[in-house]
Short mmCIF file of C-alpha atoms and ligand atoms in Angstrom, two decimals:
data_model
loop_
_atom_site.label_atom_id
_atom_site.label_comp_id
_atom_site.label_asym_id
_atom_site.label_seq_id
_atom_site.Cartn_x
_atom_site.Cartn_y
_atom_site.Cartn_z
CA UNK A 15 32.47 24.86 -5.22
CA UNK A 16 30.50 21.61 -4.94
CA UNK A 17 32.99 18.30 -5.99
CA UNK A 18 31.94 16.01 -8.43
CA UNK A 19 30.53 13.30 -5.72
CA UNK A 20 28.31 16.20 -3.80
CA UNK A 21 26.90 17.33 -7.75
CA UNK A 22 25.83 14.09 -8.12
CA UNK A 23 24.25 13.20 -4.69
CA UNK A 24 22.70 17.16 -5.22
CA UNK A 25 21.64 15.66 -8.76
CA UNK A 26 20.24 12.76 -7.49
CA UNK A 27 17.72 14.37 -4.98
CA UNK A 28 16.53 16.24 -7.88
CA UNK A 29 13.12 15.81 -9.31
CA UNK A 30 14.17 14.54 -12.32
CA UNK A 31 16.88 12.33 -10.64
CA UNK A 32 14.39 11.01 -8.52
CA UNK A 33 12.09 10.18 -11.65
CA UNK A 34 14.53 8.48 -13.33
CA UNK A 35 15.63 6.41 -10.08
CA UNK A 36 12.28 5.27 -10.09
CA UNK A 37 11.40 5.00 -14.33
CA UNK A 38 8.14 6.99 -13.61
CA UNK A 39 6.58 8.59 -16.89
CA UNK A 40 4.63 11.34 -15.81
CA UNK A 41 4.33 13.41 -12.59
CA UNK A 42 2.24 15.91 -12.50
CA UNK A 43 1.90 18.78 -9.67
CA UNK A 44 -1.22 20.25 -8.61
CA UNK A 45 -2.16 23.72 -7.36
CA UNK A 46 -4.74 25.70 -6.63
CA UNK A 47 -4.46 29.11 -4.58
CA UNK A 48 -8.62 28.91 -4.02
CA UNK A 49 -8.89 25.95 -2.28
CA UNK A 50 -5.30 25.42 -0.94
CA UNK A 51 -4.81 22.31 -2.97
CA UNK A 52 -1.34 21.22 -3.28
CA UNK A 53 -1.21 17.55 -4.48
CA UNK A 54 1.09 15.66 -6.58
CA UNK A 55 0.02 12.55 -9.38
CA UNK A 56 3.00 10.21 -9.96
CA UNK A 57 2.30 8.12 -12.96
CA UNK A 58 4.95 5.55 -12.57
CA UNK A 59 4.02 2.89 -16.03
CA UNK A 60 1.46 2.24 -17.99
CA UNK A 61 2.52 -0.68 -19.89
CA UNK A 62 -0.48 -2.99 -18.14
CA UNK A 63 -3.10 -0.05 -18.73
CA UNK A 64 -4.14 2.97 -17.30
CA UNK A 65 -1.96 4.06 -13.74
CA UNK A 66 -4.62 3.29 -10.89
CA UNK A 67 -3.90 4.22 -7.13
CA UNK A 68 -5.55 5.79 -4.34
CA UNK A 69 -4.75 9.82 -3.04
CA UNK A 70 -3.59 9.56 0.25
CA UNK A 71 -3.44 12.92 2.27
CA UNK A 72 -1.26 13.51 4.88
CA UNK A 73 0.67 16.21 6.69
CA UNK A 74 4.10 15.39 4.68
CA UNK A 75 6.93 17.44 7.18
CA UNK A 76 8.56 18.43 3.60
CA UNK A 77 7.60 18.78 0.30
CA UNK A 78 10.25 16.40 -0.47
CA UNK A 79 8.65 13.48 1.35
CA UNK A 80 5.43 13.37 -0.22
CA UNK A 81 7.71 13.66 -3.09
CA UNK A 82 9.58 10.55 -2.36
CA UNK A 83 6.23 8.78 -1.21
CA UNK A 84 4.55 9.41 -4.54
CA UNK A 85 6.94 8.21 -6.58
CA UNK A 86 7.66 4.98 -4.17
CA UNK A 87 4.04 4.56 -3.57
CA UNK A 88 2.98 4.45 -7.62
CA UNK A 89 5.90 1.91 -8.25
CA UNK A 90 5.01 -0.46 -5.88
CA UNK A 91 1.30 0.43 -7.55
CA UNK A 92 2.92 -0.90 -10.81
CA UNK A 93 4.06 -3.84 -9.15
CA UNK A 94 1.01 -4.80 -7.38
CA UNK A 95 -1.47 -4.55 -10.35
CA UNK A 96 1.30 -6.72 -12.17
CA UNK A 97 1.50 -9.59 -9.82
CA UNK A 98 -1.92 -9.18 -9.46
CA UNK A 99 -2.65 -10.17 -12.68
CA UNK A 100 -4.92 -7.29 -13.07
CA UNK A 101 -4.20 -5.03 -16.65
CA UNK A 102 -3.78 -1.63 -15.26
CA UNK A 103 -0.84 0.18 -14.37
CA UNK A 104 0.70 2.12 -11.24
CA UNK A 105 -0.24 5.37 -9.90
CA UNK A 106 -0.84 7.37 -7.00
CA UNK A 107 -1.46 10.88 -5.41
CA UNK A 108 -0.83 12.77 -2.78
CA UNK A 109 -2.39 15.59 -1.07
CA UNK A 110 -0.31 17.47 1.48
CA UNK A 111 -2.15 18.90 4.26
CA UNK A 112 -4.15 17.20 7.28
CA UNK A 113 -7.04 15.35 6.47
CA UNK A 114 -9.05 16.02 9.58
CA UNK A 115 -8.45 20.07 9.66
CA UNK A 116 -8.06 21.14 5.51
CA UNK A 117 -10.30 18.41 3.42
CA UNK A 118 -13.27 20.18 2.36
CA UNK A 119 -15.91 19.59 -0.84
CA UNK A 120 -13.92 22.42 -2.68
CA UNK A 121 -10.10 20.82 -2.55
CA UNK A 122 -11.49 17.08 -3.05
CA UNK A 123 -13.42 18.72 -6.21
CA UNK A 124 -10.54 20.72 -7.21
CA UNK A 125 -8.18 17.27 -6.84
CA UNK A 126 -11.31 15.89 -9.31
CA UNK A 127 -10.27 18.53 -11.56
CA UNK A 128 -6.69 17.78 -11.92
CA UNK A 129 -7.31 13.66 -12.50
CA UNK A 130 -10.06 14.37 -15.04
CA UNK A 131 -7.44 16.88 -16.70
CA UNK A 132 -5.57 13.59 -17.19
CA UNK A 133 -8.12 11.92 -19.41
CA UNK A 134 -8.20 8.41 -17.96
CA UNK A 135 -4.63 8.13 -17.81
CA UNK A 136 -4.75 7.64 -14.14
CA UNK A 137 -7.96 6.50 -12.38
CA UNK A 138 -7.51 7.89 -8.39
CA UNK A 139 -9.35 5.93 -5.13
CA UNK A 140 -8.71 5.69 -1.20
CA UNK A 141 -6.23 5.81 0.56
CA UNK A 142 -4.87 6.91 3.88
CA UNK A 143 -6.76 10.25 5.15
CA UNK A 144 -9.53 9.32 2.57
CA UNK A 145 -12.88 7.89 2.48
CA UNK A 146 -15.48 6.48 0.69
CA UNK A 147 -17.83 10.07 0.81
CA UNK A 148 -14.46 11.80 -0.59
CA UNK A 149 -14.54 9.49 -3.82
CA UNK A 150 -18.10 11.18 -4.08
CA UNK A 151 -17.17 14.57 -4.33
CA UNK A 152 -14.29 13.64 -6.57
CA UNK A 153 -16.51 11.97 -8.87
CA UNK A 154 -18.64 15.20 -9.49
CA UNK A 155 -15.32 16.76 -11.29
CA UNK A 156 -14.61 13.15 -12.96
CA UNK A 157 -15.78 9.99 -14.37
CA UNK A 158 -11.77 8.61 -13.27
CA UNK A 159 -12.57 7.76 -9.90
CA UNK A 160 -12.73 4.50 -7.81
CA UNK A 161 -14.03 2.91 -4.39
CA UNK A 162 -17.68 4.74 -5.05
CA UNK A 163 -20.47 3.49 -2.26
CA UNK A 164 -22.55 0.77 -3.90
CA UNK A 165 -25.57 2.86 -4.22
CA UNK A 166 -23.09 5.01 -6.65
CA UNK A 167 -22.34 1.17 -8.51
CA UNK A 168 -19.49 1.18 -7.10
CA UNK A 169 -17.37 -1.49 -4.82
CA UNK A 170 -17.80 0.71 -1.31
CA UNK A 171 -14.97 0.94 1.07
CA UNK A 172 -11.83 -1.70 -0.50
CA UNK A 173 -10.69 -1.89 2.90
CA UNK A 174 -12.38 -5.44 4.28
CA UNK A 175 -10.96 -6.83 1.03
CA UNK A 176 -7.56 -5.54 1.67
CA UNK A 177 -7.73 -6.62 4.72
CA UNK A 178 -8.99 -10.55 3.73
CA UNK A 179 -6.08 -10.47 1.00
CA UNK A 180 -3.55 -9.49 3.56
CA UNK A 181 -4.88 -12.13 6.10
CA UNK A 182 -4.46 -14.70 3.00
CA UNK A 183 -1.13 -13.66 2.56
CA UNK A 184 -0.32 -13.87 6.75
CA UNK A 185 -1.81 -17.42 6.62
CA UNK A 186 0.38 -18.59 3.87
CA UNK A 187 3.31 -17.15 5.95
CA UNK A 188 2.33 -19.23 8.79
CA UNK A 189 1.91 -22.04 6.21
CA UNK A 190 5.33 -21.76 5.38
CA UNK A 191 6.90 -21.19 8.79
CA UNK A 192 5.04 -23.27 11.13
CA UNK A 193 3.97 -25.98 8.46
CA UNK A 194 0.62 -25.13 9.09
CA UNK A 195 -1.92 -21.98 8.21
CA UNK A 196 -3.54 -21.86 11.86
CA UNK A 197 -2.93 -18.52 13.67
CA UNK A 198 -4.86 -19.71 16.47
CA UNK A 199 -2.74 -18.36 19.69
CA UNK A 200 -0.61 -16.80 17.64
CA UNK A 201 0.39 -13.88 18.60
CA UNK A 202 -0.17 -10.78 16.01
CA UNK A 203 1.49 -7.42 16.68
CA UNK A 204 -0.61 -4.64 14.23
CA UNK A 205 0.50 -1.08 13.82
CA UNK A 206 -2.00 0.93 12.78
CA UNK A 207 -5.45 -0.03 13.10
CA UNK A 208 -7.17 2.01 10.83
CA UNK A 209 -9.54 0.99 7.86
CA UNK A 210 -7.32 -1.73 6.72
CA UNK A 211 -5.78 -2.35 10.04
CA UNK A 212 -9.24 -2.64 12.02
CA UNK A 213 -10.46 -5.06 9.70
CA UNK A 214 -7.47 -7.02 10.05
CA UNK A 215 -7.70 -7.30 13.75
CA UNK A 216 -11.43 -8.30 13.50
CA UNK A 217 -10.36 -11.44 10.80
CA UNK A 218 -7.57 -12.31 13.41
CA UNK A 219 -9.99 -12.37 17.05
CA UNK A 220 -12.28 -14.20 14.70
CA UNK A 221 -9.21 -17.00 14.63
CA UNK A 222 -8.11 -16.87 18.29
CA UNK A 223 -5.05 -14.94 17.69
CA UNK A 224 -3.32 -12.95 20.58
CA UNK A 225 -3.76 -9.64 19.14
CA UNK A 226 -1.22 -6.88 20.31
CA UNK A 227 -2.45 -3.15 18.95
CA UNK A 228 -1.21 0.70 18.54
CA UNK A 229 -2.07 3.74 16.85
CA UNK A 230 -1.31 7.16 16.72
CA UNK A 231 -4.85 7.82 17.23
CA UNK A 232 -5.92 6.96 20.97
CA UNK A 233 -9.59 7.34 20.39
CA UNK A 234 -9.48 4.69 17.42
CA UNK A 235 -6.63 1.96 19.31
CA UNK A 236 -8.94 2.27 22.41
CA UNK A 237 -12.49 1.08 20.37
CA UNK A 238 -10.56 -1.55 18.61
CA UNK A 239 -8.95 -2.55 21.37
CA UNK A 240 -11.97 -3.33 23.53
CA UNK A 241 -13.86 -4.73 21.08
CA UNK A 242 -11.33 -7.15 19.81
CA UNK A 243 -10.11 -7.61 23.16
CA UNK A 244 -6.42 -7.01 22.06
CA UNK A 245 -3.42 -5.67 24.28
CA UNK A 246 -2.83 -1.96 23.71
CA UNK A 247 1.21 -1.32 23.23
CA UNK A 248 3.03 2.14 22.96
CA UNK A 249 4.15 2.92 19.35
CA UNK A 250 8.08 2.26 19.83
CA UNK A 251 7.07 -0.91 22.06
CA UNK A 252 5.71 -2.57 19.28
CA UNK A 253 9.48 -3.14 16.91
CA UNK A 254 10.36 -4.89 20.46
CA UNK A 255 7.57 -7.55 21.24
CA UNK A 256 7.64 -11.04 21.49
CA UNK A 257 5.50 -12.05 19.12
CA UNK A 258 5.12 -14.47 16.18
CA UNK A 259 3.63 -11.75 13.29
CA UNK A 260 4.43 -8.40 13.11
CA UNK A 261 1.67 -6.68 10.51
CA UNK A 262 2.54 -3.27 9.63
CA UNK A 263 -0.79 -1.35 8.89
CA UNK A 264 0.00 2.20 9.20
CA UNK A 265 2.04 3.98 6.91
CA UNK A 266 5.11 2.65 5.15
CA UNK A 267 8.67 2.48 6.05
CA UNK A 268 8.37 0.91 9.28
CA UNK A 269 11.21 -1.70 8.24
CA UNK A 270 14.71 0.88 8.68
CA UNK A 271 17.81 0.57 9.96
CA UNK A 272 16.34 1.15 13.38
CA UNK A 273 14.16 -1.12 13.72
CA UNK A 274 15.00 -4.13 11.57
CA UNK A 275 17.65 -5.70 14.19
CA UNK A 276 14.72 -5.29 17.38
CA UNK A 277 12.53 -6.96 15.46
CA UNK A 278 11.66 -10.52 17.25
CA UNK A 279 8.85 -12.06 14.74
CA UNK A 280 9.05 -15.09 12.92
CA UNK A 281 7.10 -13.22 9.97
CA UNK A 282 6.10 -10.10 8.54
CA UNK A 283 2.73 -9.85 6.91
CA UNK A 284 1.07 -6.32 7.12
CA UNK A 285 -1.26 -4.51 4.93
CA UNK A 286 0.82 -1.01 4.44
CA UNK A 287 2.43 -0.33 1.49
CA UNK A 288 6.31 -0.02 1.01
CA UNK A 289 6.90 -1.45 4.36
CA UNK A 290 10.53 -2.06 3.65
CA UNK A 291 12.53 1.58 3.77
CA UNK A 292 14.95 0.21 1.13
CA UNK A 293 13.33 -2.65 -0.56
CA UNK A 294 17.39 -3.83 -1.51
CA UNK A 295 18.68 -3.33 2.15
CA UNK A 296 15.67 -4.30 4.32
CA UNK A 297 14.72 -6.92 1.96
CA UNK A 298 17.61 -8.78 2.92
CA UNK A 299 18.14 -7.70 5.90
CA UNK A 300 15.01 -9.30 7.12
CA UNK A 301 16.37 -12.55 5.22
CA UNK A 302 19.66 -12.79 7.24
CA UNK A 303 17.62 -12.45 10.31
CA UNK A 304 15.48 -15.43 9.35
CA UNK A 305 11.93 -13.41 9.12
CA UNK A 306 9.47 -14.46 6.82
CA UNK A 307 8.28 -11.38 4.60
CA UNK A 308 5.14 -11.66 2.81
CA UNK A 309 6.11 -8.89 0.38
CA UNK A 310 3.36 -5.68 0.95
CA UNK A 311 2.49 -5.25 -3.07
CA UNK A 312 1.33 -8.70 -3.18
CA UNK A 313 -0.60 -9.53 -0.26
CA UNK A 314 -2.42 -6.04 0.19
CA UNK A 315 -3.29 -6.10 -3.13
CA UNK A 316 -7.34 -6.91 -2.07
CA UNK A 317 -8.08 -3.11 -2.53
CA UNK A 318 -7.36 -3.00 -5.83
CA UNK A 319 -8.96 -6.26 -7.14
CA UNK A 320 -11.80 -4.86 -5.41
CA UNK A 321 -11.76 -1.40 -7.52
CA UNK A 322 -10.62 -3.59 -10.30
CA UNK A 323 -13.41 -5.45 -10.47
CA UNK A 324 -15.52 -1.84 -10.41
CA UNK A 325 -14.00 -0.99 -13.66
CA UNK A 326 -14.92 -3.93 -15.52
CA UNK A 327 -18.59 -4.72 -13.77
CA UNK A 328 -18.81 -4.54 -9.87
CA UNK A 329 -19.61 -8.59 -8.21
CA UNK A 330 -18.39 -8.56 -4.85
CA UNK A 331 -18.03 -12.79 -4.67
CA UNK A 332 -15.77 -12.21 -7.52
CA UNK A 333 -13.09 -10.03 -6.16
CA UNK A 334 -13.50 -11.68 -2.49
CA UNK A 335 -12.91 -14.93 -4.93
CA UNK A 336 -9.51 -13.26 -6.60
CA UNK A 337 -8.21 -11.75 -3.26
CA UNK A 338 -8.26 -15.68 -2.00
CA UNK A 339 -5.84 -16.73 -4.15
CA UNK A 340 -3.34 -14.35 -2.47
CA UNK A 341 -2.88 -17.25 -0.56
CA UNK A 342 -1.33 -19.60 -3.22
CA UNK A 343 0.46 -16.63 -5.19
CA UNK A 344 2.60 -16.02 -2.00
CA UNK A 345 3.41 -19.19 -1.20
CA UNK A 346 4.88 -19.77 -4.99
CA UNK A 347 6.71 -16.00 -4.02
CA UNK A 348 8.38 -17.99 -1.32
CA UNK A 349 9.33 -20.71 -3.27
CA UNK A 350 10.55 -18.77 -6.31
CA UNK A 351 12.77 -17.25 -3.67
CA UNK A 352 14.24 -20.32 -2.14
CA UNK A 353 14.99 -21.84 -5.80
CA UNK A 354 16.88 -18.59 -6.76
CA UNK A 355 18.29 -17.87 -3.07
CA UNK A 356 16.98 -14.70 -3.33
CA UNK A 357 14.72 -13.00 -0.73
CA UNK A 358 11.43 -12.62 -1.08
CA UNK A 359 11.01 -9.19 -1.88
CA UNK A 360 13.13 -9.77 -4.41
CA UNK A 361 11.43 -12.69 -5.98
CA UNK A 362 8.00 -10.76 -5.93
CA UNK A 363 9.57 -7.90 -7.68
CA UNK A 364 11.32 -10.58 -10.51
CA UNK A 365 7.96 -12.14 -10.87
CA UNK A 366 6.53 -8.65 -11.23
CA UNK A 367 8.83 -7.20 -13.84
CA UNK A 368 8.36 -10.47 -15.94
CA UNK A 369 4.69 -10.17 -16.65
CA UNK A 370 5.50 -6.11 -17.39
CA UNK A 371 7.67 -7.06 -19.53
CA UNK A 372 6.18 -9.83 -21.86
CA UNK A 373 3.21 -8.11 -21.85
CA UNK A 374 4.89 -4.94 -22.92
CA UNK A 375 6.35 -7.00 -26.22
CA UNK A 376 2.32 -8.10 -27.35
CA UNK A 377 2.19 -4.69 -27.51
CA UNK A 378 4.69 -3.94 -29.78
CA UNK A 379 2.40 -4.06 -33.08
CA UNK A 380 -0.54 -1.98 -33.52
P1 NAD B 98 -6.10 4.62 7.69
O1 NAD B 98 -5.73 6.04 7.57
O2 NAD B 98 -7.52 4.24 7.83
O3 NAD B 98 -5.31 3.97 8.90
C1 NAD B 98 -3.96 4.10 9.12
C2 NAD B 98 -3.77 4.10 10.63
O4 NAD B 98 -2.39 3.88 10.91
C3 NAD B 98 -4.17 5.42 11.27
O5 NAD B 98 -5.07 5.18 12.32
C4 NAD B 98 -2.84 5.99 11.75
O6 NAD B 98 -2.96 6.71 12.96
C5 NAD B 98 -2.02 4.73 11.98
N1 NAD B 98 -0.58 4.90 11.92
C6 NAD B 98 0.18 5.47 10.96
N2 NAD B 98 1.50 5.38 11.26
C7 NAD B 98 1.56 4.71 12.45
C8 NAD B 98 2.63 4.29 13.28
N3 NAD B 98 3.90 4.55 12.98
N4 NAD B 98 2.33 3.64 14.43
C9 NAD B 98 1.05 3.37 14.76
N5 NAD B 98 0.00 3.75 14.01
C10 NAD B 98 0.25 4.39 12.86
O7 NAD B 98 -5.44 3.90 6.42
P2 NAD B 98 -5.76 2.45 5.81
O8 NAD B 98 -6.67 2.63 4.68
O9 NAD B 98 -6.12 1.49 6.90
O10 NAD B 98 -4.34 2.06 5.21
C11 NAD B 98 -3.30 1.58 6.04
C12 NAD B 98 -2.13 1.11 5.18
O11 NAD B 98 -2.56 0.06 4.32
C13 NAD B 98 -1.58 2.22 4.26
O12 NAD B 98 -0.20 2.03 4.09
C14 NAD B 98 -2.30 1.96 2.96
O13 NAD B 98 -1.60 2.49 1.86
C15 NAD B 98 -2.34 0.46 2.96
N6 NAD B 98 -3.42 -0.11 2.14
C16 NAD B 98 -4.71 0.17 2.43
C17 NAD B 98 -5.71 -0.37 1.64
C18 NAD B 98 -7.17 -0.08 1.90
O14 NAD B 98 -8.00 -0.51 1.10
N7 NAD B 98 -7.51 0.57 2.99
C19 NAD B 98 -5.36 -1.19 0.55
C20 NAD B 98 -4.03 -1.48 0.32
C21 NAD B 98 -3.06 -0.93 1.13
#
């Protein structure tokens, strides 16, 4: 028979002990033996307004980690939209299955299905393994759908705008580190240069920074690399480099207890989400090793200003206008954390939590 310590670790993997870990409200899974769907909506708060986040697909190795990245993934949704300023809440989805072999018209309408089922209670968009064309076919099922091509009235790809936010948020690193926002020569180590990454890299050659690159795609690293002129590295080489920035742009939990003490930066600034694997652990971990982290939720948050702004009347100035001040909001992260001598993931979530919470008391009459 199990003891009392094993129940609990057993009860804590559960799906309910996972949703209460996390304080989600609503999870919802989706399945469809037609179309092979097999998704899952996390709905982590709505206190804000309706849960917004992108469906990522991916080829999860177990059902249990596109669990766990659901439920992390909405949270730090929650948190983004809050520090953002923005009055929605945090959501996301995932689809499991490869994006380049199973997406077809039939799942991404069948996915449309499931979100409209929700009736505005959580608005989906891009994410990794999605694109702009995708959002199409997933607005034919429902009007709760994001990151439409501008033809459609929408805001097109968020990705240059995630990108610009998360370049912001690098510059205000170097701002704080090296007293000065210039990343000229500096050199930039970014994993993953997809959508978000790519557009990164072309902001940075744009600056004269030494650009390092790698991606699991070879095709993709190679075209970046040659027209950006940056250094190709192997995908383990990269925790190792001597470099000034290290910008994680691929998927999250590249910040672990196997790669935190290699790392060599002065800062990390990258445009992934949930970059740290524990945000308690790594967050100070990274601290004690004197590295800068420009927390992920707040300085990748251009993506969703730019769908934001969608909801309430695309104007493309205005959300390249909002993502700016990324800038500003992470240097006052970084002081908040040196007045309370608390790290800066920390301070970012404390700031976060605050807004939730005084907003959630306006709301307490009808
Ligand atoms: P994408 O799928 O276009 O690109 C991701 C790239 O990272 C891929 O080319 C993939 O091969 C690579 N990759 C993944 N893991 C890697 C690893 N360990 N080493 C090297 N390469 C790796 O996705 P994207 O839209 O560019 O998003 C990238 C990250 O930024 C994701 O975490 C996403 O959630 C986050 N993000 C994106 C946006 C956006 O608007 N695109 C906005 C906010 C946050």
């Amino acid at each position: 028979m199990a003891g009392l310590n094993e129940m609990e670790a057993e009860q804590d993997k559960s799906v309910f002990g996972q949703i209460a870990e996390y304080n989600h409200e609503k999870l919802v899974f989706c399945h469809d033996q037609d179309t092979g769907l097999k998704a899952i909506i996390a709905i982590h708060n709505t206190v804000l307004g309706p849960a917004i986040g992108g469906a990522r697909m991916w080829s999860y190795a177990s059902e249990a980690e596109a669990l766990e990245d659901v439920l992390r993934l909405s949270r730090g949704m929650t948190y983004k939209a809050a520090i953002s300023g923005l009055n929605l809440g945090g959501g996301k989805a995932v689809i499991i299955g490869d994006a380049q072999k199973d997406k077809n018209e039939a799942l991404l309408r069948k996915f449309g299905r499931f979100v409209k089922n929700l009736n505005g209670a959580y608005i989906t968009a891009e994410d990794v393994g999605m694109t702009t064309k995708d959002m199409e076919y997933i607005r034919m099922e429902t009007e709760h759908v994001v990151g439409l091509p501008e033809a459609m009235g929408g805001g097109g790809d968020p990705s240059p705008v995630a990108a610009y936010g998360t370049y912001m948020g690098m510059k205000a690193a170097a701002k704080k580190a090296y007293g000065s926002d210039s990343l000229q020569g500096k050199k930039v180590a970014v994993q993953g240069v997809g959508q978000a990454g790519g557009f990164l890299v072309e902001l940075l050659a744009k600056e004269n920074a030494q650009v390092y690159v790698t991606d699991i795609y070879e095709d993709r690293l190679r075209e970046v690399a040659s027209k950006y002129k940056a250094k190709v590295v192997g995908m383990e080489e990269v925790y190792d480099l001597d470099v000034n920035i290290y910008a994680p742009c691929g998927l999250g939990g590249t910040i672990n207890d196997h790669t935190v003490g290699r790392l060599k930066c002065d800062i990390v600034a990258g445009s992934a989400n949930n970059q740290l694997r524990n945000d308690h652990e790594h967050g100070a971990a990274l601290a004690e090793r004197n590295i800068l982290y420009a927390p992920d939720f707040l300085i990748n948050a251009g993506g969703l200003i730019n769908v934001y702004s969608e909801l309430i009347g695309y104007n493309r100035e205005r959300a390249y206008a909002q993502t700016e001040k990324i800038y500003s909001y992470t240097l006052d992260i970084f002081d908040l954390a040196e007045q309370e001598s608390i790290n800066t993931q920390a301070a970012a979530t404390r700031m976060a939590e605050k807004r939730i919470q005084s907003i959630s008391k306006v709301r307490s009459t009808y």
